[in-house]
PDB file of C-alpha atoms in Angstrom:
ATOM      1  CA  UNK A 243      26.495  99.803 -27.297  1.00  0.00           C
ATOM      2  CA  UNK A 244      29.147 101.613 -25.248  1.00  0.00           C
ATOM      3  CA  UNK A 245      31.615 100.964 -28.083  1.00  0.00           C
ATOM      4  CA  UNK A 246      29.302 102.395 -30.733  1.00  0.00           C
ATOM      5  CA  UNK A 247      28.653  99.157 -32.440  1.00  0.00           C
ATOM      6  CA  UNK A 248      25.339  97.749 -33.372  1.00  0.00           C
ATOM      7  CA  UNK A 249      23.905  94.725 -35.104  1.00  0.00           C
ATOM      8  CA  UNK A 250      20.696  94.351 -36.959  1.00  0.00           C
ATOM      9  CA  UNK A 251      19.551  90.720 -37.504  1.00  0.00           C
ATOM     10  CA  UNK A 252      17.007  89.512 -40.097  1.00  0.00           C
ATOM     11  CA  UNK A 253      17.853  92.251 -42.694  1.00  0.00           C
ATOM     12  CA  UNK A 254      16.553  90.914 -46.127  1.00  0.00           C
ATOM     13  CA  UNK A 255      18.546  91.107 -49.391  1.00  0.00           C
ATOM     14  CA  UNK A 256      18.064  94.222 -51.419  1.00  0.00           C
ATOM     15  CA  UNK A 257      18.287  97.952 -51.072  1.00  0.00           C
ATOM     16  CA  UNK A 258      17.921  99.565 -47.724  1.00  0.00           C
ATOM     17  CA  UNK A 259      18.403 102.967 -46.099  1.00  0.00           C
ATOM     18  CA  UNK A 260      19.912 103.361 -42.617  1.00  0.00           C
ATOM     19  CA  UNK A 261      19.158 106.346 -40.342  1.00  0.00           C
ATOM     20  CA  UNK A 262      21.435 107.228 -37.508  1.00  0.00           C
ATOM     21  CA  UNK A 263      20.275 109.654 -34.718  1.00  0.00           C
ATOM     22  CA  UNK A 264      21.339 110.633 -31.325  1.00  0.00           C
ATOM     23  CA  UNK A 265      20.375 113.656 -29.233  1.00  0.00           C
ATOM     24  CA  UNK A 266      23.000 116.508 -29.680  1.00  0.00           C
ATOM     25  CA  UNK A 267      24.266 115.161 -32.994  1.00  0.00           C
ATOM     26  CA  UNK A 268      23.230 115.956 -36.579  1.00  0.00           C
ATOM     27  CA  UNK A 269      21.449 112.728 -37.952  1.00  0.00           C
ATOM     28  CA  UNK A 270      22.805 110.866 -40.949  1.00  0.00           C
ATOM     29  CA  UNK A 271      21.272 108.513 -43.368  1.00  0.00           C
ATOM     30  CA  UNK A 272      22.635 106.524 -46.231  1.00  0.00           C
ATOM     31  CA  UNK A 273      21.685 103.864 -48.750  1.00  0.00           C
ATOM     32  CA  UNK A 274      23.287 100.398 -48.900  1.00  0.00           C
ATOM     33  CA  UNK A 275      22.427  96.992 -50.446  1.00  0.00           C
ATOM     34  CA  UNK A 276      22.547  93.560 -49.097  1.00  0.00           C
ATOM     35  CA  UNK A 277      23.616  91.074 -51.890  1.00  0.00           C
ATOM     36  CA  UNK A 278      21.583  87.845 -52.119  1.00  0.00           C
ATOM     37  CA  UNK A 279      23.133  84.868 -50.205  1.00  0.00           C
ATOM     38  CA  UNK A 280      25.671  87.110 -48.446  1.00  0.00           C
ATOM     39  CA  UNK A 281      26.574  86.432 -44.774  1.00  0.00           C
ATOM     40  CA  UNK A 282      26.924  89.197 -42.157  1.00  0.00           C
ATOM     41  CA  UNK A 283      27.492  92.601 -43.687  1.00  0.00           C
ATOM     42  CA  UNK A 284      30.065  94.640 -41.896  1.00  0.00           C
ATOM     43  CA  UNK A 285      29.572  98.595 -42.658  1.00  0.00           C
ATOM     44  CA  UNK A 286      32.206 101.118 -42.306  1.00  0.00           C
ATOM     45  CA  UNK A 287      32.331 103.407 -39.332  1.00  0.00           C
ATOM     46  CA  UNK A 288      29.905 106.216 -39.492  1.00  0.00           C
ATOM     47  CA  UNK A 289      30.743 109.628 -37.891  1.00  0.00           C
ATOM     48  CA  UNK A 290      28.035 111.882 -36.397  1.00  0.00           C
ATOM     49  CA  UNK A 291      28.948 115.397 -35.991  1.00  0.00           C
ATOM     50  CA  UNK A 292      27.703 117.527 -33.060  1.00  0.00           C
ATOM     51  CA  UNK A 293      24.724 119.584 -33.966  1.00  0.00           C
ATOM     52  CA  UNK A 294      21.958 121.755 -32.429  1.00  0.00           C
ATOM     53  CA  UNK A 295      18.430 120.241 -31.706  1.00  0.00           C
ATOM     54  CA  UNK A 296      15.924 120.381 -34.628  1.00  0.00           C
ATOM     55  CA  UNK A 297      13.307 123.121 -34.661  1.00  0.00           C
ATOM     56  CA  UNK A 298       9.701 122.579 -35.642  1.00  0.00           C
ATOM     57  CA  UNK A 299       6.733 124.762 -36.462  1.00  0.00           C
ATOM     58  CA  UNK A 300       3.554 123.410 -35.323  1.00  0.00           C
ATOM     59  CA  UNK A 301       0.120 124.533 -36.847  1.00  0.00           C
ATOM     60  CA  UNK A 302      -3.324 123.042 -36.513  1.00  0.00           C
ATOM     61  CA  UNK A 303      -6.847 123.116 -35.504  1.00  0.00           C
ATOM     62  CA  UNK A 304      -8.745 121.599 -32.473  1.00  0.00           C
ATOM     63  CA  UNK A 305     -12.340 120.776 -32.968  1.00  0.00           C
ATOM     64  CA  UNK A 306     -15.338 119.189 -31.276  1.00  0.00           C
ATOM     65  CA  UNK A 307     -16.741 116.174 -33.227  1.00  0.00           C
ATOM     66  CA  UNK A 308     -20.259 117.501 -32.886  1.00  0.00           C
ATOM     67  CA  UNK A 309     -20.307 119.444 -36.216  1.00  0.00           C
ATOM     68  CA  UNK A 310     -16.544 119.922 -36.012  1.00  0.00           C
ATOM     69  CA  UNK A 311     -16.995 123.088 -34.045  1.00  0.00           C
ATOM     70  CA  UNK A 312     -13.776 124.857 -33.198  1.00  0.00           C
ATOM     71  CA  UNK A 313     -12.470 124.652 -29.587  1.00  0.00           C
ATOM     72  CA  UNK A 314     -11.150 127.915 -28.075  1.00  0.00           C
ATOM     73  CA  UNK A 315      -8.445 128.139 -25.272  1.00  0.00           C
ATOM     74  CA  UNK A 316      -7.219 124.630 -25.617  1.00  0.00           C
ATOM     75  CA  UNK A 317      -3.721 124.150 -24.473  1.00  0.00           C
ATOM     76  CA  UNK A 318      -1.198 122.544 -26.997  1.00  0.00           C
ATOM     77  CA  UNK A 319       1.738 120.907 -25.212  1.00  0.00           C
ATOM     78  CA  UNK A 320       4.919 119.749 -27.191  1.00  0.00           C
ATOM     79  CA  UNK A 321       6.993 117.089 -25.187  1.00  0.00           C
ATOM     80  CA  UNK A 322       5.250 118.185 -21.852  1.00  0.00           C
ATOM     81  CA  UNK A 323       5.539 121.989 -22.141  1.00  0.00           C
ATOM     82  CA  UNK A 324       2.674 124.200 -23.270  1.00  0.00           C
ATOM     83  CA  UNK A 325       3.624 126.048 -26.399  1.00  0.00           C
ATOM     84  CA  UNK A 326       0.347 127.399 -27.737  1.00  0.00           C
ATOM     85  CA  UNK A 327      -3.329 128.120 -27.025  1.00  0.00           C
ATOM     86  CA  UNK A 328      -6.015 127.975 -29.648  1.00  0.00           C
ATOM     87  CA  UNK A 329      -7.853 131.134 -30.728  1.00  0.00           C
ATOM     88  CA  UNK A 330     -11.643 131.591 -31.378  1.00  0.00           C
ATOM     89  CA  UNK A 331     -11.405 129.557 -34.641  1.00  0.00           C
ATOM     90  CA  UNK A 332      -9.692 126.645 -32.692  1.00  0.00           C
ATOM     91  CA  UNK A 333      -6.592 127.187 -34.512  1.00  0.00           C
ATOM     92  CA  UNK A 334      -2.912 127.601 -33.303  1.00  0.00           C
ATOM     93  CA  UNK A 335       0.506 128.253 -34.653  1.00  0.00           C
ATOM     94  CA  UNK A 336       3.949 128.264 -33.070  1.00  0.00           C
ATOM     95  CA  UNK A 337       7.434 128.509 -34.565  1.00  0.00           C
ATOM     96  CA  UNK A 338      11.018 127.554 -33.790  1.00  0.00           C
ATOM     97  CA  UNK A 339      10.081 125.001 -31.022  1.00  0.00           C
ATOM     98  CA  UNK A 340      12.929 122.794 -29.956  1.00  0.00           C
ATOM     99  CA  UNK A 341      12.472 119.189 -30.706  1.00  0.00           C
ATOM    100  CA  UNK A 342      14.054 115.757 -30.409  1.00  0.00           C
ATOM    101  CA  UNK A 343      15.392 113.828 -33.185  1.00  0.00           C
ATOM    102  CA  UNK A 344      12.693 111.098 -33.836  1.00  0.00           C
ATOM    103  CA  UNK A 345       9.554 110.738 -31.794  1.00  0.00           C
ATOM    104  CA  UNK A 346       7.901 113.803 -30.232  1.00  0.00           C
ATOM    105  CA  UNK A 347       4.508 114.038 -28.465  1.00  0.00           C
ATOM    106  CA  UNK A 348       1.952 116.667 -29.102  1.00  0.00           C
ATOM    107  CA  UNK A 349      -0.836 116.838 -26.380  1.00  0.00           C
ATOM    108  CA  UNK A 350      -3.897 118.928 -26.490  1.00  0.00           C
ATOM    109  CA  UNK A 351      -6.038 119.612 -23.279  1.00  0.00           C
ATOM    110  CA  UNK A 352      -9.169 121.691 -22.656  1.00  0.00           C
ATOM    111  CA  UNK A 353     -11.061 121.710 -19.315  1.00  0.00           C
ATOM    112  CA  UNK A 354     -14.359 119.649 -19.875  1.00  0.00           C
ATOM    113  CA  UNK A 355     -12.689 117.483 -22.608  1.00  0.00           C
ATOM    114  CA  UNK A 356     -10.675 114.221 -22.586  1.00  0.00           C
ATOM    115  CA  UNK A 357      -7.007 115.049 -23.441  1.00  0.00           C
ATOM    116  CA  UNK A 358      -5.704 113.869 -26.743  1.00  0.00           C
ATOM    117  CA  UNK A 359      -2.015 113.068 -27.790  1.00  0.00           C
ATOM    118  CA  UNK A 360      -0.455 112.610 -31.213  1.00  0.00           C
ATOM    119  CA  UNK A 361       3.106 111.674 -32.343  1.00  0.00           C
ATOM    120  CA  UNK A 362       5.179 113.561 -34.821  1.00  0.00           C
ATOM    121  CA  UNK A 363       8.658 112.218 -36.318  1.00  0.00           C
ATOM    122  CA  UNK A 364      11.402 114.659 -36.775  1.00  0.00           C
ATOM    123  CA  UNK A 365      14.231 113.759 -39.074  1.00  0.00           C
ATOM    124  CA  UNK A 366      14.984 117.147 -40.590  1.00  0.00           C
ATOM    125  CA  UNK A 367      16.703 120.208 -38.894  1.00  0.00           C
ATOM    126  CA  UNK A 368      13.630 122.412 -39.720  1.00  0.00           C
ATOM    127  CA  UNK A 369      10.199 120.828 -40.158  1.00  0.00           C
ATOM    128  CA  UNK A 370       6.579 122.036 -40.301  1.00  0.00           C
ATOM    129  CA  UNK A 371       3.718 119.853 -39.026  1.00  0.00           C
ATOM    130  CA  UNK A 372      -0.032 120.607 -39.506  1.00  0.00           C
ATOM    131  CA  UNK A 373      -2.197 118.721 -37.414  1.00  0.00           C
ATOM    132  CA  UNK A 374      -6.039 118.406 -36.584  1.00  0.00           C
ATOM    133  CA  UNK A 375      -7.032 117.207 -33.214  1.00  0.00           C
ATOM    134  CA  UNK A 376     -10.564 116.181 -32.225  1.00  0.00           C
ATOM    135  CA  UNK A 377     -11.442 116.506 -28.469  1.00  0.00           C
ATOM    136  CA  UNK A 378     -14.309 114.679 -27.001  1.00  0.00           C
ATOM    137  CA  UNK A 379     -16.425 116.054 -24.196  1.00  0.00           C
ATOM    138  CA  UNK A 380     -16.314 114.348 -20.792  1.00  0.00           C
ATOM    139  CA  UNK A 381     -19.574 113.207 -19.440  1.00  0.00           C
ATOM    140  CA  UNK A 382     -21.525 115.972 -17.668  1.00  0.00           C
ATOM    141  CA  UNK A 383     -22.567 113.788 -14.756  1.00  0.00           C
ATOM    142  CA  UNK A 384     -19.714 112.865 -12.414  1.00  0.00           C
ATOM    143  CA  UNK A 385     -19.711 109.638 -10.236  1.00  0.00           C
ATOM    144  CA  UNK A 386     -19.962 110.184  -6.452  1.00  0.00           C
ATOM    145  CA  UNK A 387     -16.516 110.555  -4.993  1.00  0.00           C
ATOM    146  CA  UNK A 388     -15.324 108.808  -1.867  1.00  0.00           C
ATOM    147  CA  UNK A 389     -12.786 110.695   0.151  1.00  0.00           C
ATOM    148  CA  UNK A 390     -10.203 108.586   1.766  1.00  0.00           C
ATOM    149  CA  UNK A 391      -8.086 109.887   4.625  1.00  0.00           C
ATOM    150  CA  UNK A 392      -4.979 107.768   3.972  1.00  0.00           C
ATOM    151  CA  UNK A 393      -3.153 109.233   0.945  1.00  0.00           C
ATOM    152  CA  UNK A 394      -1.559 105.853   0.327  1.00  0.00           C
ATOM    153  CA  UNK A 395      -5.055 104.571  -0.755  1.00  0.00           C
ATOM    154  CA  UNK A 396      -5.734 107.527  -3.171  1.00  0.00           C
ATOM    155  CA  UNK A 397      -5.048 106.416  -6.828  1.00  0.00           C
ATOM    156  CA  UNK A 398      -3.790 108.423  -9.760  1.00  0.00           C
ATOM    157  CA  UNK A 399      -2.255 111.830  -9.779  1.00  0.00           C
ATOM    158  CA  UNK A 400      -4.007 113.009  -6.696  1.00  0.00           C
ATOM    159  CA  UNK A 401      -2.128 110.474  -4.532  1.00  0.00           C
ATOM    160  CA  UNK A 402       0.979 112.702  -4.900  1.00  0.00           C
ATOM    161  CA  UNK A 403      -1.137 115.733  -4.066  1.00  0.00           C
ATOM    162  CA  UNK A 404      -2.127 114.288  -0.653  1.00  0.00           C
ATOM    163  CA  UNK A 405       1.350 113.029   0.036  1.00  0.00           C
ATOM    164  CA  UNK A 406       2.789 116.550  -0.469  1.00  0.00           C
ATOM    165  CA  UNK A 407      -0.163 117.909   1.756  1.00  0.00           C
ATOM    166  CA  UNK A 408       0.966 115.448   4.457  1.00  0.00           C
ATOM    167  CA  UNK A 409       4.515 116.631   4.354  1.00  0.00           C
ATOM    168  CA  UNK A 410       3.311 120.133   5.558  1.00  0.00           C
ATOM    169  CA  UNK A 411       5.052 122.308   2.867  1.00  0.00           C
ATOM    170  CA  UNK A 412       2.728 124.839   0.972  1.00  0.00           C
ATOM    171  CA  UNK A 413      -0.960 125.459   1.191  1.00  0.00           C
ATOM    172  CA  UNK A 414      -3.613 123.091  -0.094  1.00  0.00           C
ATOM    173  CA  UNK A 415      -7.394 123.244  -0.980  1.00  0.00           C
ATOM    174  CA  UNK A 416      -9.073 119.934  -1.663  1.00  0.00           C
ATOM    175  CA  UNK A 417     -12.334 119.589  -3.808  1.00  0.00           C
ATOM    176  CA  UNK A 418     -14.519 119.580  -0.608  1.00  0.00           C
ATOM    177  CA  UNK A 419     -12.800 122.702   0.699  1.00  0.00           C
ATOM    178  CA  UNK A 420     -13.194 124.525  -2.767  1.00  0.00           C
ATOM    179  CA  UNK A 421     -16.851 123.668  -2.658  1.00  0.00           C
ATOM    180  CA  UNK A 422     -17.234 125.250   0.944  1.00  0.00           C
ATOM    181  CA  UNK A 423     -15.699 128.481  -0.229  1.00  0.00           C
ATOM    182  CA  UNK A 424     -18.844 128.805  -2.509  1.00  0.00           C
ATOM    183  CA  UNK A 425     -17.266 131.062  -5.224  1.00  0.00           C
ATOM    184  CA  UNK A 426     -17.232 130.615  -8.941  1.00  0.00           C
ATOM    185  CA  UNK A 427     -13.959 132.676  -9.143  1.00  0.00           C
ATOM    186  CA  UNK A 428     -10.700 130.832  -9.163  1.00  0.00           C
ATOM    187  CA  UNK A 429      -8.769 133.977  -8.348  1.00  0.00           C
ATOM    188  CA  UNK A 430     -11.024 134.646  -5.491  1.00  0.00           C
ATOM    189  CA  UNK A 431     -10.047 131.167  -4.180  1.00  0.00           C
ATOM    190  CA  UNK A 432      -6.353 132.070  -4.523  1.00  0.00           C
ATOM    191  CA  UNK A 433      -6.756 135.531  -2.816  1.00  0.00           C
ATOM    192  CA  UNK A 434      -7.769 133.665   0.275  1.00  0.00           C
ATOM    193  CA  UNK A 435      -4.477 131.533   0.288  1.00  0.00           C
ATOM    194  CA  UNK A 436      -1.774 132.658   2.569  1.00  0.00           C
ATOM    195  CA  UNK A 437       0.929 134.771   1.078  1.00  0.00           C
ATOM    196  CA  UNK A 438      -0.838 135.344  -2.190  1.00  0.00           C
ATOM    197  CA  UNK A 439      -2.449 138.490  -3.622  1.00  0.00           C
ATOM    198  CA  UNK A 440      -4.432 139.214  -6.819  1.00  0.00           C
ATOM    199  CA  UNK A 441      -3.320 142.068  -9.163  1.00  0.00           C
ATOM    200  CA  UNK A 442      -5.572 143.380 -11.833  1.00  0.00           C
ATOM    201  CA  UNK A 443      -3.603 144.157 -15.037  1.00  0.00           C
ATOM    202  CA  UNK A 444      -4.279 147.077 -17.504  1.00  0.00           C
ATOM    203  CA  UNK A 445      -6.285 144.704 -19.654  1.00  0.00           C
ATOM    204  CA  UNK A 446      -8.563 143.681 -16.752  1.00  0.00           C
ATOM    205  CA  UNK A 447      -6.933 140.265 -16.313  1.00  0.00           C
ATOM    206  CA  UNK A 448      -6.681 139.092 -12.665  1.00  0.00           C
ATOM    207  CA  UNK A 449      -3.349 137.322 -11.972  1.00  0.00           C
ATOM    208  CA  UNK A 450      -1.835 135.823  -8.822  1.00  0.00           C
ATOM    209  CA  UNK A 451       1.311 137.565  -7.281  1.00  0.00           C
ATOM    210  CA  UNK A 452       3.396 137.073  -4.268  1.00  0.00           C
ATOM    211  CA  UNK A 453       4.391 140.331  -2.398  1.00  0.00           C
ATOM    212  CA  UNK A 454       8.139 140.394  -1.838  1.00  0.00           C
ATOM    213  CA  UNK A 455       9.195 143.610  -0.002  1.00  0.00           C
ATOM    214  CA  UNK A 456       8.325 146.491  -2.248  1.00  0.00           C
ATOM    215  CA  UNK A 457       7.558 144.476  -5.248  1.00  0.00           C
ATOM    216  CA  UNK A 458       5.380 141.588  -6.477  1.00  0.00           C
ATOM    217  CA  UNK A 459       6.532 138.330  -8.008  1.00  0.00           C
ATOM    218  CA  UNK A 460       4.502 136.061 -10.421  1.00  0.00           C
ATOM    219  CA  UNK A 461       4.490 132.504  -9.476  1.00  0.00           C
ATOM    220  CA  UNK A 462       4.744 129.752 -12.074  1.00  0.00           C
ATOM    221  CA  UNK A 463       1.354 128.174 -12.650  1.00  0.00           C
ATOM    222  CA  UNK A 464       0.858 124.523 -13.673  1.00  0.00           C
ATOM    223  CA  UNK A 465      -2.498 122.957 -14.768  1.00  0.00           C
ATOM    224  CA  UNK A 466      -2.587 119.250 -14.517  1.00  0.00           C
ATOM    225  CA  UNK A 467       1.144 119.285 -14.324  1.00  0.00           C
ATOM    226  CA  UNK A 468       1.572 121.251 -17.481  1.00  0.00           C
ATOM    227  CA  UNK A 469       3.295 124.692 -17.108  1.00  0.00           C
ATOM    228  CA  UNK A 470       1.233 127.593 -18.446  1.00  0.00           C
ATOM    229  CA  UNK A 471       3.089 130.263 -20.545  1.00  0.00           C
ATOM    230  CA  UNK A 472       2.559 133.870 -20.066  1.00  0.00           C
ATOM    231  CA  UNK A 473      -0.528 135.434 -18.245  1.00  0.00           C
ATOM    232  CA  UNK A 474      -3.347 132.970 -17.987  1.00  0.00           C
ATOM    233  CA  UNK A 475      -6.950 133.964 -17.427  1.00  0.00           C
ATOM    234  CA  UNK A 476      -7.744 131.615 -14.632  1.00  0.00           C
ATOM    235  CA  UNK A 477     -11.443 132.607 -14.101  1.00  0.00           C
ATOM    236  CA  UNK A 478     -12.431 131.832 -17.899  1.00  0.00           C
ATOM    237  CA  UNK A 479     -10.138 128.750 -18.154  1.00  0.00           C
ATOM    238  CA  UNK A 480     -10.792 127.188 -14.810  1.00  0.00           C
ATOM    239  CA  UNK A 481     -14.413 127.032 -13.452  1.00  0.00           C
ATOM    240  CA  UNK A 482     -14.163 126.234  -9.827  1.00  0.00           C
ATOM    241  CA  UNK A 483     -16.601 123.333 -10.301  1.00  0.00           C
ATOM    242  CA  UNK A 484     -13.994 121.548 -12.429  1.00  0.00           C
ATOM    243  CA  UNK A 485     -11.330 121.726  -9.790  1.00  0.00           C
ATOM    244  CA  UNK A 486      -9.973 118.711  -7.770  1.00  0.00           C
ATOM    245  CA  UNK A 487      -7.277 120.557  -5.831  1.00  0.00           C
ATOM    246  CA  UNK A 488      -5.058 123.401  -5.473  1.00  0.00           C
ATOM    247  CA  UNK A 489      -1.473 123.680  -4.285  1.00  0.00           C
ATOM    248  CA  UNK A 490       0.367 126.956  -3.507  1.00  0.00           C
ATOM    249  CA  UNK A 491       4.058 127.343  -2.767  1.00  0.00           C
ATOM    250  CA  UNK A 492       4.977 131.014  -1.895  1.00  0.00           C
ATOM    251  CA  UNK A 493       8.760 130.112  -1.089  1.00  0.00           C
ATOM    252  CA  UNK A 494      10.836 128.642  -3.838  1.00  0.00           C
ATOM    253  CA  UNK A 495      12.513 126.203  -1.591  1.00  0.00           C
ATOM    254  CA  UNK A 496       9.199 124.586  -0.875  1.00  0.00           C
ATOM    255  CA  UNK A 497       8.295 123.936  -4.627  1.00  0.00           C
ATOM    256  CA  UNK A 498       8.372 120.164  -5.334  1.00  0.00           C
ATOM    257  CA  UNK A 499      11.514 119.276  -7.460  1.00  0.00           C
ATOM    258  CA  UNK A 500       9.376 118.028 -10.345  1.00  0.00           C
ATOM    259  CA  UNK A 501       7.864 121.717 -10.728  1.00  0.00           C
ATOM    260  CA  UNK A 502      11.134 123.462 -10.110  1.00  0.00           C
ATOM    261  CA  UNK A 503      13.518 122.272 -12.687  1.00  0.00           C
ATOM    262  CA  UNK A 504      14.058 125.735 -14.237  1.00  0.00           C
ATOM    263  CA  UNK A 505      13.888 127.567 -10.977  1.00  0.00           C
ATOM    264  CA  UNK A 506      10.696 128.780  -9.603  1.00  0.00           C
ATOM    265  CA  UNK A 507      12.014 131.871  -8.100  1.00  0.00           C
ATOM    266  CA  UNK A 508       8.608 133.167  -7.223  1.00  0.00           C
ATOM    267  CA  UNK A 509       7.166 130.044  -6.079  1.00  0.00           C
ATOM    268  CA  UNK A 510       4.489 127.965  -7.859  1.00  0.00           C
ATOM    269  CA  UNK A 511       0.782 127.315  -8.098  1.00  0.00           C
ATOM    270  CA  UNK A 512      -0.427 123.738  -8.942  1.00  0.00           C
ATOM    271  CA  UNK A 513      -4.075 123.420 -10.068  1.00  0.00           C
ATOM    272  CA  UNK A 514      -5.529 120.011 -10.555  1.00  0.00           C
ATOM    273  CA  UNK A 515      -8.874 119.402 -12.437  1.00  0.00           C
ATOM    274  CA  UNK A 516     -11.241 116.521 -12.031  1.00  0.00           C
TER     275      UNK A 516
END
């Protein structure tokens, strides 16, 4: 509690180990024994020293249950931030990721598959976790969609999409508007958005940029709310038939606070899949 005191009822007689953790402090653990027939046991005060967050190394494989085929270009998120993308063998590896003491969430997403989450428990300053994640394909046939004009009646994450669209900040494309553009290129959709341009890199990758005077600025990109690290190949990763909506904010002041925690100085692009 606020005095640093705690009480654990129902502890049985015998040997036990007590773990103490708090974010920003180095965890401690010690053994103690509860004698048989003893009343409440008062432990001495335990000091926690300030410490840096633990670091983890994540390795693993993402597979399809059909013959355990590897899944390429799946995003691996750790506590909500994308930290790795699987290669052609479905494997990933990332080192030195800042973690929380105790429970941490690993989430894997790939367009066309249902997302999968797993939990890892961190109790050492440096830990390596090796995980295998199986993603299951979503049904190919999609049920008919009823478009409701009132955003208050739209359920799920798209409710916030329509609320932001109603406020008038940024530029939006709905699923129906995307279909009307009649293109399979996600970057071509973005090219048609006010204030955005598409630049081709030396490797042939097409990336969205925002012209600012004599230079260009790369906006932050989020897919289903998850930030994407580095340059993302939007055309291979996001088929336009999978898209539910797009939001483009070319001015930092217009970016919704939930997607501007670290300062989206070049604006942001939010892509939502079905």
